[in-house]
Coordinates of C-alpha atoms and ligand atoms in Angstrom, one line a residue:
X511 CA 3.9 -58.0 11.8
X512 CA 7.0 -58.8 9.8
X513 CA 7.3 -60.3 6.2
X514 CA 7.2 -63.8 6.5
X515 CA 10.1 -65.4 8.2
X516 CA 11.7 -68.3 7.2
X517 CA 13.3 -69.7 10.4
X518 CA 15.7 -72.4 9.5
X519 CA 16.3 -74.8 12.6
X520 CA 19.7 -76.7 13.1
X521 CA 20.1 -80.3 12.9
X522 CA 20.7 -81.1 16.5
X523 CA 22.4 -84.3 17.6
X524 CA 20.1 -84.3 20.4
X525 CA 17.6 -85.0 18.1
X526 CA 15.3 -81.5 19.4
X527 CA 13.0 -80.8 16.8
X528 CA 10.1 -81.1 19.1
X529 CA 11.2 -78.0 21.3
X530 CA 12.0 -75.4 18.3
X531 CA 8.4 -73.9 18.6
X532 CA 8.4 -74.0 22.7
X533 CA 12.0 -72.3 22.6
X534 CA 11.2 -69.5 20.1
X535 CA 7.8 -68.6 21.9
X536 CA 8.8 -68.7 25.4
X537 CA 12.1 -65.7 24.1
X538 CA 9.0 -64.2 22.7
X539 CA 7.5 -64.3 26.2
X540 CA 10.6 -62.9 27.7
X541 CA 10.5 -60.1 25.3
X542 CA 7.4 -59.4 26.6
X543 CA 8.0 -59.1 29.9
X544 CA 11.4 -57.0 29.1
X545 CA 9.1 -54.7 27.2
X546 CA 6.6 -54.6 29.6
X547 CA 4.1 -54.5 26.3
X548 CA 1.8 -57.3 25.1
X549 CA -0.1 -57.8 22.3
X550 CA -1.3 -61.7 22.4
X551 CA 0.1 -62.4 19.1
X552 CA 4.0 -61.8 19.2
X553 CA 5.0 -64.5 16.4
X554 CA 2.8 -67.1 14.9
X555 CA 3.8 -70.4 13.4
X556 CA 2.0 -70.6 9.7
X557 CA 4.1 -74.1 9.1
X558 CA 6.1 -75.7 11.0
X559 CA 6.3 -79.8 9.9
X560 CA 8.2 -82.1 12.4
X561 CA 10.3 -83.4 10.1
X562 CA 11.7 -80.0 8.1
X563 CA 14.6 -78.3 9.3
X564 CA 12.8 -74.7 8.3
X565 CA 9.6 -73.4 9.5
X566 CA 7.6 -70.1 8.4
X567 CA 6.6 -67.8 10.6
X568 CA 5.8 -64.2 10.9
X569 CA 6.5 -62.0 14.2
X570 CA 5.3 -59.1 15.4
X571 CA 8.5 -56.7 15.0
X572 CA 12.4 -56.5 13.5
X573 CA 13.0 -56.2 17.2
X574 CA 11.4 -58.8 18.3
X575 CA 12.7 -61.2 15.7
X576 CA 16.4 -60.1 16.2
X577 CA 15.9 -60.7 19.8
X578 CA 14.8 -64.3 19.2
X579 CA 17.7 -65.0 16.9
X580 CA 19.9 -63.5 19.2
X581 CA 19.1 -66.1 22.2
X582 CA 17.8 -69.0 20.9
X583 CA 20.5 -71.9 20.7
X584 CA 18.1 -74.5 18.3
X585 CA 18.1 -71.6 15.5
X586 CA 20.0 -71.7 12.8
X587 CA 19.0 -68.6 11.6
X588 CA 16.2 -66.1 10.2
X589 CA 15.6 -65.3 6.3
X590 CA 13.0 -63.2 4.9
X591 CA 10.7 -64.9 2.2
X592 CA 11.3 -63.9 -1.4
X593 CA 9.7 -66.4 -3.7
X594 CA 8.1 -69.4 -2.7
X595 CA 7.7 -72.4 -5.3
X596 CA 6.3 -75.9 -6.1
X597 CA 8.5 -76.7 -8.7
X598 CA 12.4 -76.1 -9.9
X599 CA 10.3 -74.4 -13.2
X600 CA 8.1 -72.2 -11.0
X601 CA 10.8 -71.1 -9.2
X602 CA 12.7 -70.1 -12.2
X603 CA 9.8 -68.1 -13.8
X604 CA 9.2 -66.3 -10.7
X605 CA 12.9 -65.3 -10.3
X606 CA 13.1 -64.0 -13.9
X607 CA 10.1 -61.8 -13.4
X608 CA 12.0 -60.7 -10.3
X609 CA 15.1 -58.9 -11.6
X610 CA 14.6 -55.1 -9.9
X611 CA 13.8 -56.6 -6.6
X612 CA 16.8 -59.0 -6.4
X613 CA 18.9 -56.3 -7.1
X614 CA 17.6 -54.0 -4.5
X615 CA 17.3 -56.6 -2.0
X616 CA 21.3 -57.2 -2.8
X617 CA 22.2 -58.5 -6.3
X618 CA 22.6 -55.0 -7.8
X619 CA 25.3 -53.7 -10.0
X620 CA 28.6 -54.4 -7.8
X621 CA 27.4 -55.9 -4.9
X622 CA 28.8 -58.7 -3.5
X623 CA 26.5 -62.0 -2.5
X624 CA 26.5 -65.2 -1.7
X625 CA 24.3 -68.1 -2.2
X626 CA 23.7 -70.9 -0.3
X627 CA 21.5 -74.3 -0.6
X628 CA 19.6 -76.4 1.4
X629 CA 18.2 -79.7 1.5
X630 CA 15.5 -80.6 3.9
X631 CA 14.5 -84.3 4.6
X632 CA 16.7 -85.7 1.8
X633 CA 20.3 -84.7 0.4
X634 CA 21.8 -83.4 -3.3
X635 CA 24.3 -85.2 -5.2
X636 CA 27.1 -83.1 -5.6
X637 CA 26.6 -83.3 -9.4
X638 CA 23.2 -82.0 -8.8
X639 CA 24.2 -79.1 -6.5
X640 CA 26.6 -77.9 -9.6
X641 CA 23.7 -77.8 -11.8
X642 CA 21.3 -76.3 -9.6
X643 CA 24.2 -73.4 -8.8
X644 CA 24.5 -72.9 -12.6
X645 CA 20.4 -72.5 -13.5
X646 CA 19.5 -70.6 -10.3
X647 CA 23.0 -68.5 -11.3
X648 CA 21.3 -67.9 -15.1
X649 CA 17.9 -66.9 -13.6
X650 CA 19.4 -64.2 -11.4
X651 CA 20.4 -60.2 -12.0
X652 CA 23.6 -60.6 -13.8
X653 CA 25.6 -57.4 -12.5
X654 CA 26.2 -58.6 -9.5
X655 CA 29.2 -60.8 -7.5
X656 CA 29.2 -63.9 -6.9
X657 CA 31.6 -63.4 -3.4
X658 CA 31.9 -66.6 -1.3
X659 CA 34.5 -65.2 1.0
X660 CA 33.1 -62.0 2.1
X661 CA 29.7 -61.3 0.9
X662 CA 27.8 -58.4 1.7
X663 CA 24.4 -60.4 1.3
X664 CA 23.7 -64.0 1.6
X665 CA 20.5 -65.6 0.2
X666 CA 19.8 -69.2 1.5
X667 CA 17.3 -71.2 -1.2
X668 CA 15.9 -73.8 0.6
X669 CA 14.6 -76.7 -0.9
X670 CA 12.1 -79.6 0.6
X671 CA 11.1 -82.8 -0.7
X672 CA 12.2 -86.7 -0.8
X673 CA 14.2 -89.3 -2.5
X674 CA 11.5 -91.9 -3.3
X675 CA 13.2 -95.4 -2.8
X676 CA 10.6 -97.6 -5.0
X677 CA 11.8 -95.2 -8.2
X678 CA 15.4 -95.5 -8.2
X679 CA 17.0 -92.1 -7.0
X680 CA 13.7 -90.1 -8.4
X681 CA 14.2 -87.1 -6.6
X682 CA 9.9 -85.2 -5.8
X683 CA 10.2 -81.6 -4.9
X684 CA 7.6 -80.3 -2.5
X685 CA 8.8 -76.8 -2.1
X686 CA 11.3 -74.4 -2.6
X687 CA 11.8 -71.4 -0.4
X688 CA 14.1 -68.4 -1.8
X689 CA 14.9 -66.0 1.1
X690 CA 17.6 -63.3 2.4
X691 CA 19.1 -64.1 5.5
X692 CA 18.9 -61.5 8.0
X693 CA 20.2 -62.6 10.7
X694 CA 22.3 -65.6 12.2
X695 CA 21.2 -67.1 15.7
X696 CA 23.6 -67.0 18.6
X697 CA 24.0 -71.1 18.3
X698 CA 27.2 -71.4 16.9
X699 CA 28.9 -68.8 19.5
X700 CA 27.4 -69.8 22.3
X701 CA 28.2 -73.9 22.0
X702 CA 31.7 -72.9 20.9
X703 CA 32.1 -70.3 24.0
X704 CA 30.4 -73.1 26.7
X705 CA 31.2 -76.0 25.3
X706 CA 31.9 -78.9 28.1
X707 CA 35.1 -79.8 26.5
X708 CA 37.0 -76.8 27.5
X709 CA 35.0 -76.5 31.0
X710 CA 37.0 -76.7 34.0
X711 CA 35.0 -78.9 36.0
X712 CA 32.4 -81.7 34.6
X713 CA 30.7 -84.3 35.8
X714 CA 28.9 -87.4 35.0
X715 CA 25.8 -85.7 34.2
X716 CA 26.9 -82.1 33.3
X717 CA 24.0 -81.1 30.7
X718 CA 25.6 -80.2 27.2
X719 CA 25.5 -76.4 26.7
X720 CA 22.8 -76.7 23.7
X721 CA 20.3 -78.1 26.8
X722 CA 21.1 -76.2 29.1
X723 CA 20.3 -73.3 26.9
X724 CA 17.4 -73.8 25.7
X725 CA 16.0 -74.9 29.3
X726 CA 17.4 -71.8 30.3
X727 CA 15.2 -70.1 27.3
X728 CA 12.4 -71.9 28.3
X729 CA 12.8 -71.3 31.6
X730 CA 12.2 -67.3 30.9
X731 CA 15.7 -66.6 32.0
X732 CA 16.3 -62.5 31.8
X733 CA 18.9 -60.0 33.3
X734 CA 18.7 -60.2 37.1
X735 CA 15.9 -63.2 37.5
X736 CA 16.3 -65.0 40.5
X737 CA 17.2 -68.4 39.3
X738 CA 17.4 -71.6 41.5
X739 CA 18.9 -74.8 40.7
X740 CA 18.1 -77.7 43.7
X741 CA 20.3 -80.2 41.9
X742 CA 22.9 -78.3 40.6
X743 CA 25.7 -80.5 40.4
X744 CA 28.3 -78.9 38.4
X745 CA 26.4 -75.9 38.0
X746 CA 25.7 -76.3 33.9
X747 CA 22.2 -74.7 33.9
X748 CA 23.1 -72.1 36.3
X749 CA 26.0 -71.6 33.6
X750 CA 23.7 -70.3 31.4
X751 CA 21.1 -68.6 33.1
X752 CA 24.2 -66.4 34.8
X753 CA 25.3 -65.9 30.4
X754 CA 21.7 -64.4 30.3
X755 CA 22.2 -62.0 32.6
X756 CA 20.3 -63.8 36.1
X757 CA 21.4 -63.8 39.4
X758 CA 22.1 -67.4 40.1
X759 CA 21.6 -69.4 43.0
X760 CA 22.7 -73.5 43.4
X761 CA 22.3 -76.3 46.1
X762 CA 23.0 -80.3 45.7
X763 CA 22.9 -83.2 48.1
X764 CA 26.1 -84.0 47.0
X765 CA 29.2 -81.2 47.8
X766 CA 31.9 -83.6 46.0
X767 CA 30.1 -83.1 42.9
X768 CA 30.3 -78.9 43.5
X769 CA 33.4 -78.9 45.3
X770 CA 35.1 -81.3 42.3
X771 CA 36.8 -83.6 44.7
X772 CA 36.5 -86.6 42.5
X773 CA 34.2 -89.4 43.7
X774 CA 35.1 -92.7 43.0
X775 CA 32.4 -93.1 40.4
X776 CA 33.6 -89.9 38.4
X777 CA 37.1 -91.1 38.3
X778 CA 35.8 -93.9 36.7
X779 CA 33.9 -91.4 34.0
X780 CA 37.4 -89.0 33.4
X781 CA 39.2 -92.2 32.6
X782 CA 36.1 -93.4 29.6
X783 CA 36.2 -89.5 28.8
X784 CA 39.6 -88.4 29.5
X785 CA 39.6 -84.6 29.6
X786 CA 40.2 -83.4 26.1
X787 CA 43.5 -81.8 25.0
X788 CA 42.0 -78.3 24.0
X789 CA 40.9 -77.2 27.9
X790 CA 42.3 -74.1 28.6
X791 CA 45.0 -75.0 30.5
X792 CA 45.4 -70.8 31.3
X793 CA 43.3 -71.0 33.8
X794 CA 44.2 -71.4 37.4
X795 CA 40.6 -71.4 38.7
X796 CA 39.6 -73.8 41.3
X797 CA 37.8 -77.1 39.1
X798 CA 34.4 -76.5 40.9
X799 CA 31.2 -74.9 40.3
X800 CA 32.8 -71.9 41.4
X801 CA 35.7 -72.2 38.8
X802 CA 32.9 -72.7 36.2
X803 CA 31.6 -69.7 37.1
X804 CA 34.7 -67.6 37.1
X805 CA 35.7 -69.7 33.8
X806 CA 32.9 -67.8 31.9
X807 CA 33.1 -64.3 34.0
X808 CA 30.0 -64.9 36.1
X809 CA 31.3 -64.8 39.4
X810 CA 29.0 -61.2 40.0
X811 CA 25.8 -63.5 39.0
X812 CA 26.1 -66.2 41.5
X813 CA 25.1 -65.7 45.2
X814 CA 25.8 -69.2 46.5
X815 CA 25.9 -73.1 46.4
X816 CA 25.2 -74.8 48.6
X817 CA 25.1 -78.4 50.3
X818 CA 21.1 -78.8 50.4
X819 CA 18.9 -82.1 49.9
X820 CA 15.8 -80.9 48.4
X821 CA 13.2 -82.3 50.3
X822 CA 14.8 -79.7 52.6
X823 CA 14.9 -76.6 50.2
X824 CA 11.2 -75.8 51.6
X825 CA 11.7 -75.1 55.1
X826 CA 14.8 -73.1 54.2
X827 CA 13.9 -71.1 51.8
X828 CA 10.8 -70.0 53.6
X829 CA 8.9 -66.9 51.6
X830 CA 6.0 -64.6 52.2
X831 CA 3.3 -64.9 50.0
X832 CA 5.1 -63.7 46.3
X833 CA 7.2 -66.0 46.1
X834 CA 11.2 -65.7 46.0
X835 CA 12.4 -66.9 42.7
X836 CA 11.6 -66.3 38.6
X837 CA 12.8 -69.6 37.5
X838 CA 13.9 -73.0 39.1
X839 CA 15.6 -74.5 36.3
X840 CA 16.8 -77.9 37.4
X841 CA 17.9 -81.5 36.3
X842 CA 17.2 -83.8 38.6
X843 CA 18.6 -87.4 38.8
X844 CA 16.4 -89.8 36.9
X845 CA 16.2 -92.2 39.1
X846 CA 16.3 -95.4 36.8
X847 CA 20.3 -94.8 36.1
X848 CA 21.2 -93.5 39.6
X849 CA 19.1 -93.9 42.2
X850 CA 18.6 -90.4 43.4
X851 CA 18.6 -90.2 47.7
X852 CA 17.5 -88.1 50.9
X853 CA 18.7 -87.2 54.1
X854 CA 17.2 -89.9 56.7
X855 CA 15.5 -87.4 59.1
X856 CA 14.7 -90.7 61.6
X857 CA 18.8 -91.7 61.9
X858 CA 19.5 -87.9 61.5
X859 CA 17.6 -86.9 64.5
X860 CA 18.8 -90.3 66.2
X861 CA 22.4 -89.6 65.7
X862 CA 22.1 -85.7 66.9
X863 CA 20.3 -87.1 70.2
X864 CA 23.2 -89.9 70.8
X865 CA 25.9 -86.5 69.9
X866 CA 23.5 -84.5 72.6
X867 CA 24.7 -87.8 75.1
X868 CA 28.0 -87.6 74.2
X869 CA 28.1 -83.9 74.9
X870 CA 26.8 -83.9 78.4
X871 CA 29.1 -86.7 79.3
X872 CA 32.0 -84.6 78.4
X873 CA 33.2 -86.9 75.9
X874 CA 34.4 -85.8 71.9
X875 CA 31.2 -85.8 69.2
X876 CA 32.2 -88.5 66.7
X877 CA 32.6 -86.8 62.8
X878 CA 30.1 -88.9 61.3
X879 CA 29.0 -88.4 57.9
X880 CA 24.7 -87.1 56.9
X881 CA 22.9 -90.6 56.3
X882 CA 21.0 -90.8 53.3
X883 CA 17.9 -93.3 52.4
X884 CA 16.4 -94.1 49.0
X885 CA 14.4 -91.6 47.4
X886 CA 11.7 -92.3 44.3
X887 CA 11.5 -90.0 41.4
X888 CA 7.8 -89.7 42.7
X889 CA 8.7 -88.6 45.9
X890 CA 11.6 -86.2 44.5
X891 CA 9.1 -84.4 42.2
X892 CA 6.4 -83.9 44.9
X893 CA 8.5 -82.4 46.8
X894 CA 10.0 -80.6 44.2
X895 CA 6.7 -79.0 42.7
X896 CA 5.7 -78.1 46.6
X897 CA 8.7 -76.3 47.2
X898 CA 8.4 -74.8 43.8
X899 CA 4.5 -74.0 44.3
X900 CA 5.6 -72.0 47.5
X901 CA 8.7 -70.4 46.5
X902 CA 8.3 -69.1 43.0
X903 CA 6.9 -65.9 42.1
X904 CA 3.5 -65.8 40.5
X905 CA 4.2 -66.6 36.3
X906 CA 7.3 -68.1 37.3
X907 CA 8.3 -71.1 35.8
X908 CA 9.8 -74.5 36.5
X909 CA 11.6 -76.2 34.0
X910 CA 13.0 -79.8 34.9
X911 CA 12.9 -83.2 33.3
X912 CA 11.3 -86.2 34.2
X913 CA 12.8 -89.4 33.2
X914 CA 10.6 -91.8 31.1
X915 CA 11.3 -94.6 29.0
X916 CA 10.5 -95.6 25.1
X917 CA 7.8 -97.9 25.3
X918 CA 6.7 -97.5 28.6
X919 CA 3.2 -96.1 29.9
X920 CA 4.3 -92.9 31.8
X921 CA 2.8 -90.8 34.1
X922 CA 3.5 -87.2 35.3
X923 CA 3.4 -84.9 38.6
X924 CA 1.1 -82.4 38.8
X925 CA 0.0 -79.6 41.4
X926 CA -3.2 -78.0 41.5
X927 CA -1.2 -73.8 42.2
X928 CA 1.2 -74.9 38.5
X929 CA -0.3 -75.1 35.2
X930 CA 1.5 -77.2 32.5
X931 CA 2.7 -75.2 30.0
X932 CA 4.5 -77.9 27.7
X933 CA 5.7 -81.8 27.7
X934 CA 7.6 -82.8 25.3
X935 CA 10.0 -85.9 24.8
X936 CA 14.2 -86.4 24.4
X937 CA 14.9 -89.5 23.4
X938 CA 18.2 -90.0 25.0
X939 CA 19.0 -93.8 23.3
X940 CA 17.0 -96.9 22.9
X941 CA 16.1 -97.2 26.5
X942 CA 15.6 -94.2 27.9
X943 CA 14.2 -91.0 27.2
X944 CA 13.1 -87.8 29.1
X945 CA 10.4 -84.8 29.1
X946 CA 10.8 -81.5 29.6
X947 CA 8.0 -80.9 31.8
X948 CA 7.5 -76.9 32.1
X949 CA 4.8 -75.4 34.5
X950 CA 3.9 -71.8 35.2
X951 CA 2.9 -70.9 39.2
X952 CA -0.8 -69.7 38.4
X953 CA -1.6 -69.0 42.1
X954 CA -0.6 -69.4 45.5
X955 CA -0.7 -72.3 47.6
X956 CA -2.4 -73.0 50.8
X957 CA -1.7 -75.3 53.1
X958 CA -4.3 -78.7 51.5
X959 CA -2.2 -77.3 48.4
X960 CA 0.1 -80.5 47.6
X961 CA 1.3 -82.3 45.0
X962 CA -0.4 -85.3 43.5
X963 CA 0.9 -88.6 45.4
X964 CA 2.5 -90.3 42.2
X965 CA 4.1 -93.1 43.8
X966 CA 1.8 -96.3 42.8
X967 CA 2.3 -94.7 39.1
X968 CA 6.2 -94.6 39.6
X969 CA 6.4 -98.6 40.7
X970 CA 3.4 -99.4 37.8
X971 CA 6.1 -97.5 35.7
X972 CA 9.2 -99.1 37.0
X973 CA 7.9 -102.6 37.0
X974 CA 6.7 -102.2 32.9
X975 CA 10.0 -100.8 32.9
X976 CA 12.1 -103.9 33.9
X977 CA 9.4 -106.2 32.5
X978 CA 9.9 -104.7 28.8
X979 CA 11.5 -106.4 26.2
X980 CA 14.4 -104.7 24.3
X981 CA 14.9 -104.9 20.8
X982 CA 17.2 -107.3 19.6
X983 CA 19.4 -105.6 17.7
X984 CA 19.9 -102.1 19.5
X985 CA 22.1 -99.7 17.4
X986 CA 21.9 -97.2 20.1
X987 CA 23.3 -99.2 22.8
X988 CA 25.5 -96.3 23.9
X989 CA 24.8 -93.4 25.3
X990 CA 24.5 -92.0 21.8
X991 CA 24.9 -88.3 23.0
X992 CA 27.7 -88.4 25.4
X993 CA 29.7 -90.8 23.3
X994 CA 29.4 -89.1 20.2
X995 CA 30.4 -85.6 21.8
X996 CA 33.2 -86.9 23.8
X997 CA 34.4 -88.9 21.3
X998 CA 37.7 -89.1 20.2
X999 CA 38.8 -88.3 16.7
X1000 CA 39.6 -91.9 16.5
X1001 CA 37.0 -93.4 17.4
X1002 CA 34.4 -90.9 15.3
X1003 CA 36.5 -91.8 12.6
X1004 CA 36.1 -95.4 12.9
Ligands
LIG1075 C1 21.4 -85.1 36.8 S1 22.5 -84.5 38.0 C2 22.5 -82.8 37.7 C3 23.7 -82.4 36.9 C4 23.8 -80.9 36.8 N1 22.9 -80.3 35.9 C5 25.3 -80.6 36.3 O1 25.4 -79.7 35.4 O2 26.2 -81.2 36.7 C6 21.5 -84.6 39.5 C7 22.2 -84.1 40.7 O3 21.2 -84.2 41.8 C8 22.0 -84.4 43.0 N2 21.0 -85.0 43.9 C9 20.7 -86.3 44.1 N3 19.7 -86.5 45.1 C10 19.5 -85.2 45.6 C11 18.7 -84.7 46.6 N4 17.9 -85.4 47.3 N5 18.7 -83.3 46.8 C12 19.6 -82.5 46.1 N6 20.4 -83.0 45.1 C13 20.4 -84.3 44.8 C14 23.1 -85.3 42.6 O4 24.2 -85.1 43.5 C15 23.4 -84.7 41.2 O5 24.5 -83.8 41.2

């Protein structure tokens, strides 16, 4: 095991602190499998509070924690512990007594560092940043640099505590953590690199690059995992599986959506979210899921999209026992927004026997368009978790979300060949929210095998739903996320 790790966690506009510790074990996971080598223990959480941005941990190898910082997109970074205080005072005394260390570990004579602070679940005066600079600067090894610009070393001292409000601005320290960084996470390149405002083609519901990353993470994605996505839309998951190195596979009910022939309904979106100025306007790509995929240099990880509902994935992809895929990683429509829909097998099968007429009579088949019916989010996932019971491999996962809503009893599906790994909840804005529900294929299915009925749950759920009573004043009216990220400097300024 390492030296205690300090893992310090970004502030996320998503509002994600719940999925740091699924994101950081499942890459451990993955390292696991890539190694082929398992001890049970690869990291272990010794703290981890909801409400701190860092967390202390301790993992089994350098490897293994360079690994994790180089995948996971919640990650701020990784520090190694060097003191640990209660107190300002403590802190200080420990630090004096510390002098040979420091230096070795990057303060010695004529080497360049930087220092860094951090405030976790309250914020310094600048005044009070100064001061803290100049007695944390006394207690240090005075031979070496102070270099801001190019540092060989940085040391991040983080500090945790509140601002009680009764007391005026009395400021109560709980803890203060000084540590070396050793390593930043890949966050910051890979939001910048896939970031949906210089994406060619984006739709409605194209998942920001920070989730589809860390559903990708979760999802186990590796180098040349099979990985499906049944509602692939504008192919933003598959985006980031293909960055991790899988061979990715799409389908959608809707080929507008892939194709990027602009449905009425998204016109309507590009004129609230005009396409910013900054898209690279180099590239001559088509502005489809394909042109995503060639945006980004994937084109050699994608096998195909296609125009599939799901309910019909299962009889096409038929598999032998063993399964087909690693991962389905998938968003499906919530169904309380936009109603999701099916292909109506009665009119379907009424429509080919009226063509079949036609035919015989010698007489042109109408070009009539698939008809679609409703489809409940109860049904959708039932079918979703058969289809993913038969078709992924054994230990494969399914990652998708499942639409909820604040304040309403929920329910979730379940089937008895996927155990639940984790559930846990995105608040998207006042009304609605979403969990991450993430299941492991423990066995294969045979043919009683099904997935839980949940339909009298999803109309218990949807009536409570309409029934609820909002609050009154509802500062999150919008749809904080996509508003905020699309927003124009102008109206972020405002
Ligand atoms: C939440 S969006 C997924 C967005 C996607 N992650 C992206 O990056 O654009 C849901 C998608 O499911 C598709 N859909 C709706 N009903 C479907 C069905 N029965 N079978 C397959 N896809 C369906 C919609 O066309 C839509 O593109």
């Amino acid at each position: 095991m390492t030296r205690i790790t300090v893992c310090y966690f970004a502030e996320s506009l998503e509002r994600l602190e719940h999925f740091r510790q699924q994101e950081i074990e499942s890459i451990a996971e993955i390292w696991r499998i890539e190694k082929g080598y398992g001890p049970k223990e690869l990291c272990t959480f010794l703290e981890s509070p909801a409400d701190s941005t860092i967390a202390l941990m301790k993992f089994h190898s350098a490897a293994l924690l360079k690994f994790v910082a180089s995948r996971a997109v919640l990650l701020h970074s990784v520090c190694e512990q060097i003191v640990i205080a209660r107190s300002m005072n403590l802190m200080l005394r420990k630090l004096s007594k510390m002098q040979s260390v420091l230096e070795n570990l990057g303060m010695g004579v004529g080497r360049r560092f930087k220092l860094h602070i951090h405030a976790s679940g309250f914020s310094f005066t600048a005044e009070e940043k100064r001061r803290l600079y100049e007695v944390l600067g006394l207690a240090l090894p005075h031979v070496g640099i102070v270099d801001l610009v190019t540092p060989e070393t940085e040391f991040w001292v983080f500090f945790e505590g509140k601002r009680s409000e009764h007391d005026g601005p009395q400021l109560s320290i709980q803890r203060i953590c000084f540590t070396k960084l050793l390593y930043n996470s890949a966050r910051q390149s890979l939001l910048a690199r896939y970031s949906l405002k210089t994406r060619p083609h984006i739709g409605t519901t194209s998942l920001p690059p920070e989730l589809s990353f860390l559903l990708a993470n979760i999802g186990l994605i590796r180098s040349s995992a099979l990985v499906y996505d049944c509602f692939c839309g504008t192919g933003s998951t598959l985006v980031s599986a293909g960055h991790f190195g899988a061979i990715c596979l799409g389908s959608d009910r809707d080929a507008r959506t892939m194709r990027g022939r602009p449905s009425p309904k998204r016109k309507q979106t590009e004129k609230k979210y005009p396409k910013p100025r900054s898209i690279d306007l180099a590239f001559q790509g088509p502005k489809s899921i394909v042109g995503n995929m060639d945006y980004y240099d994937l084109q050699k990880r994608s096998v195909d999209f296609m125009r599939l509902s799901v309910e019909s994935c299962k009889d096409l992809w038929r598999t032998s026992r063993g399964g087909l895929f690693d991962a389905i990683v998938t968003d499906p429509p919530y169904g309380i927004r936009e109603g999701a829909k099916r292909v109506d097998r009665v009119k379907c099968s009424e429509m080919s026997l009226h063509r079949m007429n036609i035919n015989t009579a010698g007489d042109q088949c109408p070009l009539s368009s698939i008809p679609f019916v409703q489809y409940s989010t109860a049904e959708l996932e039932s079918d979703l978790l058969n289809f993913a019971a038969s078709s992924l491999r054994l230990h494969g996962r399914i990652v998708f979300w499942h639409p909820t809503a604040i304040g309403v009893a929920d329910y979730f599906p379940t089937h008895p060949c996927l155990q639940l790994l984790y559930k846990s909840t995105h608040n998207i804005n006042v009304r609605f929210s979403r969990d991450l529900l993430v299941f492991e294929k423990i066995c294969e299915p045979s043919h009683a095998e099904k997935a839980t009925d949940q339909t009298d749950k999803w109309v218990a759920f949807m009536m409570n739903f309409k029934r609820r009573e909002l609050p009154s004043t509802d500062p999150m009216q919008k749809d904080s996320v996509r508003d905020v990220y699309f927003a124009t400097p102008t109206w972020r300024s405002g």
